[in-house]
CSV table of C-alpha atoms in Angstrom, one decimal:
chain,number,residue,atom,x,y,z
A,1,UNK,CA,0.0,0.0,0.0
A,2,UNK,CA,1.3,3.6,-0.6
A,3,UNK,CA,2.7,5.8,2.1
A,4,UNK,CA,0.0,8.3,1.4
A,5,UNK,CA,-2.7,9.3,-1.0
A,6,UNK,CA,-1.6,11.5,-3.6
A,7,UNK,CA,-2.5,14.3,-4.3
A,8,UNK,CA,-4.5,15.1,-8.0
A,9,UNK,CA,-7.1,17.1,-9.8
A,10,UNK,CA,-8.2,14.5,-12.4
A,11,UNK,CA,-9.8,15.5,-15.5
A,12,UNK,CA,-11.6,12.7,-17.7
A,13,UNK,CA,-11.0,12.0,-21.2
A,14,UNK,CA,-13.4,10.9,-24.2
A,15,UNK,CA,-10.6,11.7,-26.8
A,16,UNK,CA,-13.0,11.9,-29.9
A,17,UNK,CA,-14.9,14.4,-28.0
A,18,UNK,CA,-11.8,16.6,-28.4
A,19,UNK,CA,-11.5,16.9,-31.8
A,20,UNK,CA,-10.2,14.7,-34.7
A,21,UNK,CA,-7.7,13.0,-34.5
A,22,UNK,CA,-8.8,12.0,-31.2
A,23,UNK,CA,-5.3,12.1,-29.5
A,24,UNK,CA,-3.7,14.6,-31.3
A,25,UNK,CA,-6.6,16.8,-30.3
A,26,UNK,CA,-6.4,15.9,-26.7
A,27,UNK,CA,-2.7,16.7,-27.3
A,28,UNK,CA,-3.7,20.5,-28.3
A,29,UNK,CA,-5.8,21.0,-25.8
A,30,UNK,CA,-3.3,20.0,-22.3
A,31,UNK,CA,-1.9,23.9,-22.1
A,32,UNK,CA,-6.1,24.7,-21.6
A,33,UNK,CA,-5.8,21.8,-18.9
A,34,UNK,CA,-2.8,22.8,-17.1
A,35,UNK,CA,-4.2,26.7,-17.2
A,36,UNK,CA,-7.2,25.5,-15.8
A,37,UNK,CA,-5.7,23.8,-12.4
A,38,UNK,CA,-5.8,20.1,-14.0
A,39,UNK,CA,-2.8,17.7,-13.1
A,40,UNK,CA,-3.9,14.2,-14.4
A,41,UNK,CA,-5.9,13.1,-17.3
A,42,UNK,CA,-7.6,9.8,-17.4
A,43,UNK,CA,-8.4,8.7,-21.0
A,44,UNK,CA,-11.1,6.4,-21.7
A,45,UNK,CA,-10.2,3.4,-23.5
A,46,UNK,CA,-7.7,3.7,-26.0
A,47,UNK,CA,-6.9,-0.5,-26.6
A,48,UNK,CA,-7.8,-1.4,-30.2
A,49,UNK,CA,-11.5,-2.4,-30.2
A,50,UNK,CA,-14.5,-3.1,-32.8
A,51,UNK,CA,-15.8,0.1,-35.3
A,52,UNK,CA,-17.8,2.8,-33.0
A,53,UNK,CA,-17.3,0.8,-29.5
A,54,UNK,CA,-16.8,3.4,-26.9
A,55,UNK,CA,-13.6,1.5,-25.8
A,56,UNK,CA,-14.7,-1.2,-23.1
A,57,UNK,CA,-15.2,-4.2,-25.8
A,58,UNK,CA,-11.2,-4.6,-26.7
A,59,UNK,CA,-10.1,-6.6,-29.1
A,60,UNK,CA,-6.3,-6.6,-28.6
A,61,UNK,CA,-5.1,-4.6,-24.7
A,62,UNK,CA,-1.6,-4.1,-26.4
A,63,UNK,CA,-2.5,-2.2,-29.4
A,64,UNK,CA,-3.4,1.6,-30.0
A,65,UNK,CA,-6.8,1.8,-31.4
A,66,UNK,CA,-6.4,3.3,-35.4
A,67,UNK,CA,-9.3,5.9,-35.1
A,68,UNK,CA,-7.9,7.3,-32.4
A,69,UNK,CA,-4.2,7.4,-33.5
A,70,UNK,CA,-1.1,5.3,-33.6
A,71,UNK,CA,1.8,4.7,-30.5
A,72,UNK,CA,3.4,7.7,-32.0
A,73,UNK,CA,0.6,10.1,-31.2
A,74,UNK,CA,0.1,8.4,-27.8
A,75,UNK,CA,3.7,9.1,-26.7
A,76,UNK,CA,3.5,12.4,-27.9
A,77,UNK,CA,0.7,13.0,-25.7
A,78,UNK,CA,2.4,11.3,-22.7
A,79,UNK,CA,5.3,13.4,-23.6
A,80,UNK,CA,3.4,17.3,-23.7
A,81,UNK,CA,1.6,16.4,-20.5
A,82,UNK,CA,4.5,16.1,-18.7
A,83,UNK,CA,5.7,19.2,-20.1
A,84,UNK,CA,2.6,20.7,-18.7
A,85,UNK,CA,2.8,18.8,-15.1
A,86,UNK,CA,-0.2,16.5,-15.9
A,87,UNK,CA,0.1,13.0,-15.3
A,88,UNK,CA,-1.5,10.6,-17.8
A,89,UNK,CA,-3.6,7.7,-16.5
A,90,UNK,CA,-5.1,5.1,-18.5
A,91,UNK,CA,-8.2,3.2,-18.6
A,92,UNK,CA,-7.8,-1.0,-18.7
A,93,UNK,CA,-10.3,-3.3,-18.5
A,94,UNK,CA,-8.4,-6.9,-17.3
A,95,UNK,CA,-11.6,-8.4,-16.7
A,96,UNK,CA,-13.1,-9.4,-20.0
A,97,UNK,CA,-12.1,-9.1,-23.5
A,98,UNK,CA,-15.0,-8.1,-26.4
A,99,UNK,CA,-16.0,-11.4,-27.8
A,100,UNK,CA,-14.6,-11.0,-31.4
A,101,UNK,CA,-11.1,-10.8,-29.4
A,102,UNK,CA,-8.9,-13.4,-30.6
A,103,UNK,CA,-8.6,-15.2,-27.5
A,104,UNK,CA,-12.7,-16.0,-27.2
A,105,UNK,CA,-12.8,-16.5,-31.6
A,106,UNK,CA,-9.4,-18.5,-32.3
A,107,UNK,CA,-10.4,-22.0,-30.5
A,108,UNK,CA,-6.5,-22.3,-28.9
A,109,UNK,CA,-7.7,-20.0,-25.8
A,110,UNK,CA,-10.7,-22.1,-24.7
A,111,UNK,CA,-9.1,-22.2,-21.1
A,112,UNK,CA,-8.5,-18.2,-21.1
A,113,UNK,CA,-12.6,-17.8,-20.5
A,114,UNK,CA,-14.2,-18.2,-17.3
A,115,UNK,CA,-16.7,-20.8,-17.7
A,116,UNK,CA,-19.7,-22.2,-15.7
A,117,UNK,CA,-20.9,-25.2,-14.8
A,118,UNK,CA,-22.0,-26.4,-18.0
A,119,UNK,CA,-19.1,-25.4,-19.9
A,120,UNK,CA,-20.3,-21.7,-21.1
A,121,UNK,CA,-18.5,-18.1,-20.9
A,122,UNK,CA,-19.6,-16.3,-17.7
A,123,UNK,CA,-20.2,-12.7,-18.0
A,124,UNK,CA,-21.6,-9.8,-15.7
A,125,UNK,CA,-25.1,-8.3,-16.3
A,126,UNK,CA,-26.0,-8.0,-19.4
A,127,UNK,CA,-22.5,-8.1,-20.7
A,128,UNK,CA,-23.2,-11.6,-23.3
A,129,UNK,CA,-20.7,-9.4,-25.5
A,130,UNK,CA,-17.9,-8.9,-23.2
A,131,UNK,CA,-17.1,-12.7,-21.8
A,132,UNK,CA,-14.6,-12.8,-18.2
A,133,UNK,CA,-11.2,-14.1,-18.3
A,134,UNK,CA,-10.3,-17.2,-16.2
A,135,UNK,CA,-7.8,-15.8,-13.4
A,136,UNK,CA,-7.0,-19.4,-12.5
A,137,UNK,CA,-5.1,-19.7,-15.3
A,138,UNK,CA,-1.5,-18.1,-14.8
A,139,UNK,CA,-0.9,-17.5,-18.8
A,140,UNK,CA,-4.0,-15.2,-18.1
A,141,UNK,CA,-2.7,-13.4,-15.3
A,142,UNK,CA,1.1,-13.1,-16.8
A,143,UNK,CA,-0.7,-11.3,-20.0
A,144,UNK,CA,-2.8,-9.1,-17.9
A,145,UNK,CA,0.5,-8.1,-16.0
A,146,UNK,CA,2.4,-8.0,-19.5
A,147,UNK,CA,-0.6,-6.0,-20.7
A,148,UNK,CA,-0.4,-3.3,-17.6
A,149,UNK,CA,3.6,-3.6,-18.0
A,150,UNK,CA,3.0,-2.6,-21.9
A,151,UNK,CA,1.8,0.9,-21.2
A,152,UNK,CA,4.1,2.0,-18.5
A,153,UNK,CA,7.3,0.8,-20.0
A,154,UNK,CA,6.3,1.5,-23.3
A,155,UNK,CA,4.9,4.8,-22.6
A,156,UNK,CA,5.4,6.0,-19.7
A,157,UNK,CA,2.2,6.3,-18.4
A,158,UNK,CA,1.1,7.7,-15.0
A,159,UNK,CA,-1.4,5.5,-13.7
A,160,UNK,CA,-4.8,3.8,-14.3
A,161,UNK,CA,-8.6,3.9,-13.7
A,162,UNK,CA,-9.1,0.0,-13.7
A,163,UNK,CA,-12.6,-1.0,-15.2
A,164,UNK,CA,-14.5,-3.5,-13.6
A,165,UNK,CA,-12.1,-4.7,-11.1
A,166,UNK,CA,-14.5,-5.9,-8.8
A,167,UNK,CA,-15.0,-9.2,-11.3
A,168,UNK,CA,-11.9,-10.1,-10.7
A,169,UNK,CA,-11.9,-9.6,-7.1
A,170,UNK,CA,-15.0,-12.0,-7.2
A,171,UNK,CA,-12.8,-14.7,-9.1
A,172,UNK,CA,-9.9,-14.1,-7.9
A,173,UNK,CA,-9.2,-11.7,-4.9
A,174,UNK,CA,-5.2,-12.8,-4.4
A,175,UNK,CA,-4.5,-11.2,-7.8
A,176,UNK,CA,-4.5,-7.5,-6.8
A,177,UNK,CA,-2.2,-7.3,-4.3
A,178,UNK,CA,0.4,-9.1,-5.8
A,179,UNK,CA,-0.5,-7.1,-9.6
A,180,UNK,CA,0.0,-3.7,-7.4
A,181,UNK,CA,3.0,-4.6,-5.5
A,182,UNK,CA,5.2,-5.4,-9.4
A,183,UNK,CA,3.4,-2.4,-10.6
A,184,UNK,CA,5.0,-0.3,-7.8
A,185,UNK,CA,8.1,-1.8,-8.0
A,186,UNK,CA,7.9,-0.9,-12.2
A,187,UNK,CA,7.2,2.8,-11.1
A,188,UNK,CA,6.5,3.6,-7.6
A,189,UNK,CA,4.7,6.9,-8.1
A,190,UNK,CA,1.9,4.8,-10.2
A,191,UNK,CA,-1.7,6.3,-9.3
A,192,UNK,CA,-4.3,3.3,-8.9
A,193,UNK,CA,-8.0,3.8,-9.4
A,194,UNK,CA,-10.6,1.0,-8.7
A,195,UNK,CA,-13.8,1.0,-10.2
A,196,UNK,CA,-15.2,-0.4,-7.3
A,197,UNK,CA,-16.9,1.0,-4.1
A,198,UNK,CA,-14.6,3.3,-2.0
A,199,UNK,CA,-16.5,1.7,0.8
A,200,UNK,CA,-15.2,-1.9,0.8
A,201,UNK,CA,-11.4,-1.7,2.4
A,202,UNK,CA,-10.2,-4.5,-0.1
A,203,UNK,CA,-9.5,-1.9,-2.6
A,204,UNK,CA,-6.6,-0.8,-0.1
A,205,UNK,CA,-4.9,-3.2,1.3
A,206,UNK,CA,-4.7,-4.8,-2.5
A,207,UNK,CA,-2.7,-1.9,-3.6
A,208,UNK,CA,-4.9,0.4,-5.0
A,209,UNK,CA,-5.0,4.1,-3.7
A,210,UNK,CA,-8.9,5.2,-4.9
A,211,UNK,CA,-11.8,3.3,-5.1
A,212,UNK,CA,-15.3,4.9,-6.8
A,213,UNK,CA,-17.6,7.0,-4.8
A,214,UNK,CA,-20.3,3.9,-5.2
A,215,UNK,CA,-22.9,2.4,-2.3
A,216,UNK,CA,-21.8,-1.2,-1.5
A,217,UNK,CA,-24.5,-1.7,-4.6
A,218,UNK,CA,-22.0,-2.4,-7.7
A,219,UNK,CA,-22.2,0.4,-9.7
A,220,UNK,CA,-24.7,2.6,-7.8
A,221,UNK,CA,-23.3,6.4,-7.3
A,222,UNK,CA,-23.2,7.1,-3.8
A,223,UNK,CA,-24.8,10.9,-4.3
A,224,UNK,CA,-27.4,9.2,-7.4
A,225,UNK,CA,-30.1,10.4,-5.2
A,226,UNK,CA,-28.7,13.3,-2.6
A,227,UNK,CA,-30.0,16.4,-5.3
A,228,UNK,CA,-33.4,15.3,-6.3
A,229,UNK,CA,-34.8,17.5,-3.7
A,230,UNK,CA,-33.2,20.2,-2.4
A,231,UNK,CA,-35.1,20.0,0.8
A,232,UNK,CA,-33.3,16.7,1.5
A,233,UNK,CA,-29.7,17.6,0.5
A,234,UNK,CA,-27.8,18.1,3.3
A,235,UNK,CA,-29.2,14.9,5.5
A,236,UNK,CA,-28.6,12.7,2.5
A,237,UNK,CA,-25.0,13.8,2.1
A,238,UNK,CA,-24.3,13.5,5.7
A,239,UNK,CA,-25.9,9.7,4.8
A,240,UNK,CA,-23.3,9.3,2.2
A,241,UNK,CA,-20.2,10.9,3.7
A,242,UNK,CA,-20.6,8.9,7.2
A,243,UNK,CA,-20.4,5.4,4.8
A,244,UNK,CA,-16.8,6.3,3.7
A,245,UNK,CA,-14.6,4.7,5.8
A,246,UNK,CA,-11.3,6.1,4.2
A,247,UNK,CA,-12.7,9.5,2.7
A,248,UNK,CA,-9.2,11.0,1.6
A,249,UNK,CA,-9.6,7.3,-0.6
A,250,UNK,CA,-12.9,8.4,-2.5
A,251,UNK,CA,-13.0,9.0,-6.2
A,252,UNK,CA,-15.1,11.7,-6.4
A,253,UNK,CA,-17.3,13.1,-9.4
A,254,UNK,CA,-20.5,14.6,-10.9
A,255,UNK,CA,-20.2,13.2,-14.7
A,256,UNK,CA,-18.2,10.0,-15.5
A,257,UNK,CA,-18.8,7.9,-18.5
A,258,UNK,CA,-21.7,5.8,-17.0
A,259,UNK,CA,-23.9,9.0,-15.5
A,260,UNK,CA,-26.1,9.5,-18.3
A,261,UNK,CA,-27.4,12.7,-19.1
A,262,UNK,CA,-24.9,15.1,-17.7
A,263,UNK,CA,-25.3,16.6,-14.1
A,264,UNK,CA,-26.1,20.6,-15.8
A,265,UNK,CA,-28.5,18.8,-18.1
A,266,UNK,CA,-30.5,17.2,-14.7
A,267,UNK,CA,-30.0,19.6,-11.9
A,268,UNK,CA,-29.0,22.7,-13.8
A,269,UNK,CA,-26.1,25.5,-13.6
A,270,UNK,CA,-27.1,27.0,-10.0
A,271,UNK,CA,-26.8,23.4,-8.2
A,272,UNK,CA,-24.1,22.6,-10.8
A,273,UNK,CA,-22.1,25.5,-9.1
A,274,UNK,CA,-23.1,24.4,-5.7
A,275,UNK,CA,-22.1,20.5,-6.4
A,276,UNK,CA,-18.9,21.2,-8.0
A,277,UNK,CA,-17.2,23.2,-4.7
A,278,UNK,CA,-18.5,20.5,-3.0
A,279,UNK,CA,-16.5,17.9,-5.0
A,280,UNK,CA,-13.3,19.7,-5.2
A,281,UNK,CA,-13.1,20.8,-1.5
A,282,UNK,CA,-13.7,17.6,0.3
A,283,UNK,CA,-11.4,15.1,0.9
A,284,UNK,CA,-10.6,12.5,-1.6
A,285,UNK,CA,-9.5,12.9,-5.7
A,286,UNK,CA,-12.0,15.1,-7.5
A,287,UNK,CA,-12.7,14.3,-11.0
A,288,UNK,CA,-14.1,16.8,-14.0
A,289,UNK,CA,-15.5,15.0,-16.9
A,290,UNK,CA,-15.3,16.0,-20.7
A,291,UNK,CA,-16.7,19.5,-20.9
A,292,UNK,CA,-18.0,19.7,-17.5
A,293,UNK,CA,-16.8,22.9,-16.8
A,294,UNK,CA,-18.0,24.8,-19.8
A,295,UNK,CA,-21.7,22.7,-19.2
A,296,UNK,CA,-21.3,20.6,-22.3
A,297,UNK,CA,-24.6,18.2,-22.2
A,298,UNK,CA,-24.6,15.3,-24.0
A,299,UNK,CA,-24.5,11.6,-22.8
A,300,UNK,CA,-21.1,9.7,-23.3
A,301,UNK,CA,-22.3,6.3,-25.1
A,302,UNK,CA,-24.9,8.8,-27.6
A,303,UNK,CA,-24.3,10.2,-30.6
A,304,UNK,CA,-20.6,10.9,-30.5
A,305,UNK,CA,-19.7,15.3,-30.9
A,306,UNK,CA,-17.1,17.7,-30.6
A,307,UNK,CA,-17.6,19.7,-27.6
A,308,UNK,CA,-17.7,23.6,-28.4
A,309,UNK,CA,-15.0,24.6,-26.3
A,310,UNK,CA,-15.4,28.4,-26.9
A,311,UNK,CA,-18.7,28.0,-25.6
A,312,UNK,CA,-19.5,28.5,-21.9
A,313,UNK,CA,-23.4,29.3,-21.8
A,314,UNK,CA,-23.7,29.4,-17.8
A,315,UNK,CA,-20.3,30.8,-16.9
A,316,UNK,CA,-19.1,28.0,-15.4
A,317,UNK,CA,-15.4,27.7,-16.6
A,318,UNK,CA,-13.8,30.4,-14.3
A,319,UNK,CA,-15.9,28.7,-11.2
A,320,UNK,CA,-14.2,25.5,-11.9
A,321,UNK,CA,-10.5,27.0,-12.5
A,322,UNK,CA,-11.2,29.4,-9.2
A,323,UNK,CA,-11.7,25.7,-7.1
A,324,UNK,CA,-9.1,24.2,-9.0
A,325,UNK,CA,-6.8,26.8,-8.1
A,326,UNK,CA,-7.8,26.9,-4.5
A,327,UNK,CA,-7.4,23.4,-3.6
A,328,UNK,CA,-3.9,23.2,-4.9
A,329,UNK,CA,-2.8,26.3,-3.0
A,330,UNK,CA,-4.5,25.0,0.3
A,331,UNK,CA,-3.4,22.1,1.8
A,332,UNK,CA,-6.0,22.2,4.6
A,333,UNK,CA,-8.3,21.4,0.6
A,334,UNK,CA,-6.0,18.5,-0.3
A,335,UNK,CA,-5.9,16.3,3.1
A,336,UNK,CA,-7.5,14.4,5.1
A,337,UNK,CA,-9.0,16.3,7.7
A,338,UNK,CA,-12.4,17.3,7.8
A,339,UNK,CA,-15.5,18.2,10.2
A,340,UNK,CA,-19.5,19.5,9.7
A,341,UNK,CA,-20.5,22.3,11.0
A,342,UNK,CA,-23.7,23.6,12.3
A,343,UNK,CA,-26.1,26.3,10.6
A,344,UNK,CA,-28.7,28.3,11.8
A,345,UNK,CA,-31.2,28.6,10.9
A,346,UNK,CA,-31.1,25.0,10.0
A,347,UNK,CA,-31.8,24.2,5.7
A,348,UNK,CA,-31.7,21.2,3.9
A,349,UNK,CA,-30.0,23.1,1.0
A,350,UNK,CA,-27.3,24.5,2.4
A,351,UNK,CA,-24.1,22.4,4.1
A,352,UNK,CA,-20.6,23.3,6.3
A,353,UNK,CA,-17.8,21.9,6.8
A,354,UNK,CA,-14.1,22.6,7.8
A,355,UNK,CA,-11.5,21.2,6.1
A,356,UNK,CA,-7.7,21.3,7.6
A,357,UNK,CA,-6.4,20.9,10.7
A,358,UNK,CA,-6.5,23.6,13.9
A,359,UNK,CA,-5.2,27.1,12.8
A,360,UNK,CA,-4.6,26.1,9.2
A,361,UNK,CA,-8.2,25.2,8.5
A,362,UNK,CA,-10.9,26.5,6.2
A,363,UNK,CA,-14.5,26.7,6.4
A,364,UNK,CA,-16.8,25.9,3.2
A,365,UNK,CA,-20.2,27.3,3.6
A,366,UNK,CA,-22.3,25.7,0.4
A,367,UNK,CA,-25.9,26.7,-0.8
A,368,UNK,CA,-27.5,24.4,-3.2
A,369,UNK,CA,-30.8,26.5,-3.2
A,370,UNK,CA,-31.8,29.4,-5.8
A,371,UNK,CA,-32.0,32.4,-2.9
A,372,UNK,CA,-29.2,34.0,-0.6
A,373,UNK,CA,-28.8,32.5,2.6
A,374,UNK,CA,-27.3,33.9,5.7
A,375,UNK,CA,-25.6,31.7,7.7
A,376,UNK,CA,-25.3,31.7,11.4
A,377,UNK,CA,-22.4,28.9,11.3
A,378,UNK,CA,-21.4,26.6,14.6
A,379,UNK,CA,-17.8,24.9,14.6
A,380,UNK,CA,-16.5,22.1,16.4
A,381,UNK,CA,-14.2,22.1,18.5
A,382,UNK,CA,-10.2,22.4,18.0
A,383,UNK,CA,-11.0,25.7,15.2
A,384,UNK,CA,-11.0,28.7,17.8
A,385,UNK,CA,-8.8,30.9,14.9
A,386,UNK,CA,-12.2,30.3,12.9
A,387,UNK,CA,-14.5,30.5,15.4
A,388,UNK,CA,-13.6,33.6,17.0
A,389,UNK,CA,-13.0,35.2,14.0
A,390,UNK,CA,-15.5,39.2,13.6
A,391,UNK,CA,-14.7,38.4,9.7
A,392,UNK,CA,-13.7,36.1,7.4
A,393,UNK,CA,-12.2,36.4,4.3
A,394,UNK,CA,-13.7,34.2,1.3
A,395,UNK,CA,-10.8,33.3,-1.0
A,396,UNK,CA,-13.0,31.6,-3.4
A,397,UNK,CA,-14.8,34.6,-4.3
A,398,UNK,CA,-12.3,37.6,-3.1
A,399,UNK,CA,-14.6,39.2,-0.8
A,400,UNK,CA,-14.7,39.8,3.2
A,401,UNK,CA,-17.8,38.5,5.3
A,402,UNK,CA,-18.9,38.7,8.6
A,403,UNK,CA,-17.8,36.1,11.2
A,404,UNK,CA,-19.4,32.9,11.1
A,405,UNK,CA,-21.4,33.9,14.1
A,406,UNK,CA,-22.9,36.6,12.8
A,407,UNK,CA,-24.7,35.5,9.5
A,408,UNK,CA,-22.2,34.8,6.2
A,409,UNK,CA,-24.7,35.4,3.2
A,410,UNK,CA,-24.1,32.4,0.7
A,411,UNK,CA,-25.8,33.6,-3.0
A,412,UNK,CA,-27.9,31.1,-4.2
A,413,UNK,CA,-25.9,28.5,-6.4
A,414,UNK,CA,-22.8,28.9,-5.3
A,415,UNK,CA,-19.7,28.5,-1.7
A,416,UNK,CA,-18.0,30.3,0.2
A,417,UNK,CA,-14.8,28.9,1.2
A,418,UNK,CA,-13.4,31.2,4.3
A,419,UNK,CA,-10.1,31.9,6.4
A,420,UNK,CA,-9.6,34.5,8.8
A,421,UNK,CA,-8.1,37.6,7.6
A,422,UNK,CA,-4.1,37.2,7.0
């Protein structure tokens, strides 16, 4: 297991959504990352795979997919986000291949598949397409370490976001550790995601140093229902923050490639503001999805599109470079510590919190509802600097405030994130 969590602003990647060609264009665009606080990209799959498959059916893990790009254009990108300070994380899928992969179609890899009782490929939900690999067989788990090997020798890649990983817990759960520890001992600095649930504390003692902001129901988003009505907000996140036994260890996120319709499309660009200073000041990695910040809206397995990058219809883009900004020139934003605080009057749209330690802590006031409120804000105990403070100064939004006793107005759609005066 790593020493400690690191630190990262991760920004997630559908290449052809970038432009043409897909990794080229992603290429062009890392200076706009960099400028706008980003310092890892996670691409969605870029392994070889069948005509217009979003990437999770691969047909060969070792070869750059040709509508994409070629290894060329990959190590160029690996190369210019370095330049820039952004690592480059990758997205695998050791669980499964596609089923026209060579392995499932070529009759001498019969004892690659997982099978069942009677002989037939297993697979996970509806997945008939995407058969599992049989982890009892070591040539399978020497190729999947050859295939993880591939990318960081090859390429010197940063990391990866590991797809379905929980499958091969269920099959085999003695393969992680030991895949993490010859990982680290490749390249130590490696950044491990699971997609798995944050909650279940397999994910780190096998290696890994995030797990997915998921319920311990596979695939089910922790917050799915905390916005649907603003009355309920704040008791339903307190719900889903107490469940996170590690939450410095939580992948965190509004849009990812399996949220549908994106989080401005459902909730709209007042809540959107709200939600996003919620994700990248609490513990854990936040993650911005493909146009998030300029509220692109589209759905990531629909009709495939450019997003309009010049375009920015709710002004969101400077809100998200402000947070981005903020958290990596705080520390008390990019560890561990953090504890609610009280407001009065008490509303189910509006939420507090410190984050930091003692003297170098921060208070985050957050209203998720349409009208100012002014809150009368309670802290616990160990923050006296905050706590006795006549004003505050918000350096999210440049502004001095009032003391938390004596009513900090909060717009409508939007945070405050407060120190005392310097």
């Amino acid at each position: 297991m790593p020493e400690q969590v690191p630190s990262a602003i991760v920004y997630g990647v559908i290449p052809p959504r970038f432009g043409s060609p897909p990794l080229r264009a992603v290429a062009d665009r890392l200076p706009y990352l960099a400028g706008l606080g980003i310092d890892a990209v996670w691409l969605s799959p870029i392994a070889a795979c069948p005509p217009g498959d979003f990437g999770y059916a691969v047909v060969d893990e070792l070869a750059v997919r040709g509508d994409y790009g070629d290894e060329d254009d990959l190590r160029d990108l690996v190369r210019r986000a370095h330049a820039e300070g952004i690592r480059v994380l990758l997205d695998l899928l050791p669980n499964h291949t596609s089923r026209h992969h060579p392995f499932f179609t070529d009759g001498a890899h019969d004892d690659w598949n997982d099978r069942d009782a009677d002989g037939r490929p297993t697979h996970y939900f509806d997945w008939t397409h995407l058969p599992n690999l049989n982890y009892d067989n070591p040539d399978v788990r020497a190729y999947v370490d050859r295939v993880f090997t591939h990318w960081v020798s090859g390429f010197d890649v940063d990391g990866f976001r590991v797809d379905a990983c929980w499958g091969v817990q269920r099959r085999r759960p003695d393969y992680w550790p030991a895949w993490s520890r010859m990982l680290r001992d490749l390249k130590p600095g490696l950044l491990l995601i699971a997609e798995a649930s944050a909650r279940d504390e397999y994910w780190y003692e096998s290696g890994y140093d995030l797990a997915y902001d998921w319920t311990d129901d596979l695939g089910r988003w922790a917050w799915e229902h905390v916005f649907a009505d603003r009355g309920q907000i704040a008791a339903r996140l307190d719900r889903a923050l107490a469940a996170d036994p590690h939450p410095e260890r939580v992948f965190r996120f509004l849009d990812n490639n399996d949220t549908g319709p994106r989080f401005v499309t459902r909730y709209g660009p007042g809540l959107t503001r709200a939600a996003a200073a919620l994700v990248l000041t609490l513990p854990g990695i936040p993650c911005v999805y493909t146009g998030e910040e300029v509220g692109a809206e589209y759905e990531p397995y629909g009709e495939a599109g450019v997003v309009d990058w010049d375009s920015d219809p709710h002004g969101l883009r400077e809100w998200y470079r402000a947070l981005c900004h903020l958290r990596a020139s705080r520390p008390a934003l990019r560890g561990a510590g953090w504890a609610r605080a009280g407001i009065e009057p008490e509303r189910g749209d509006c939420y507090a919190y410190v984050r930091g330690e003692a003297d170098e802590a921060v208070l985050v006031l957050l209203n998720f509802g349409d009208d100012e409120a002014r809150m009368q804000v309670t802290l616990p105990d160990g923050f006296d600097a905050l706590a006795g403070a006549t004003a505050l100064v918000d350096v999210l939004g440049d502004a001095e405030v009032p003391g938390p006793g004596a009513g900090v107005p909060v717009p409508g759609g939007s945070a405050r994130v407060l120190e005392p005066p310097r």
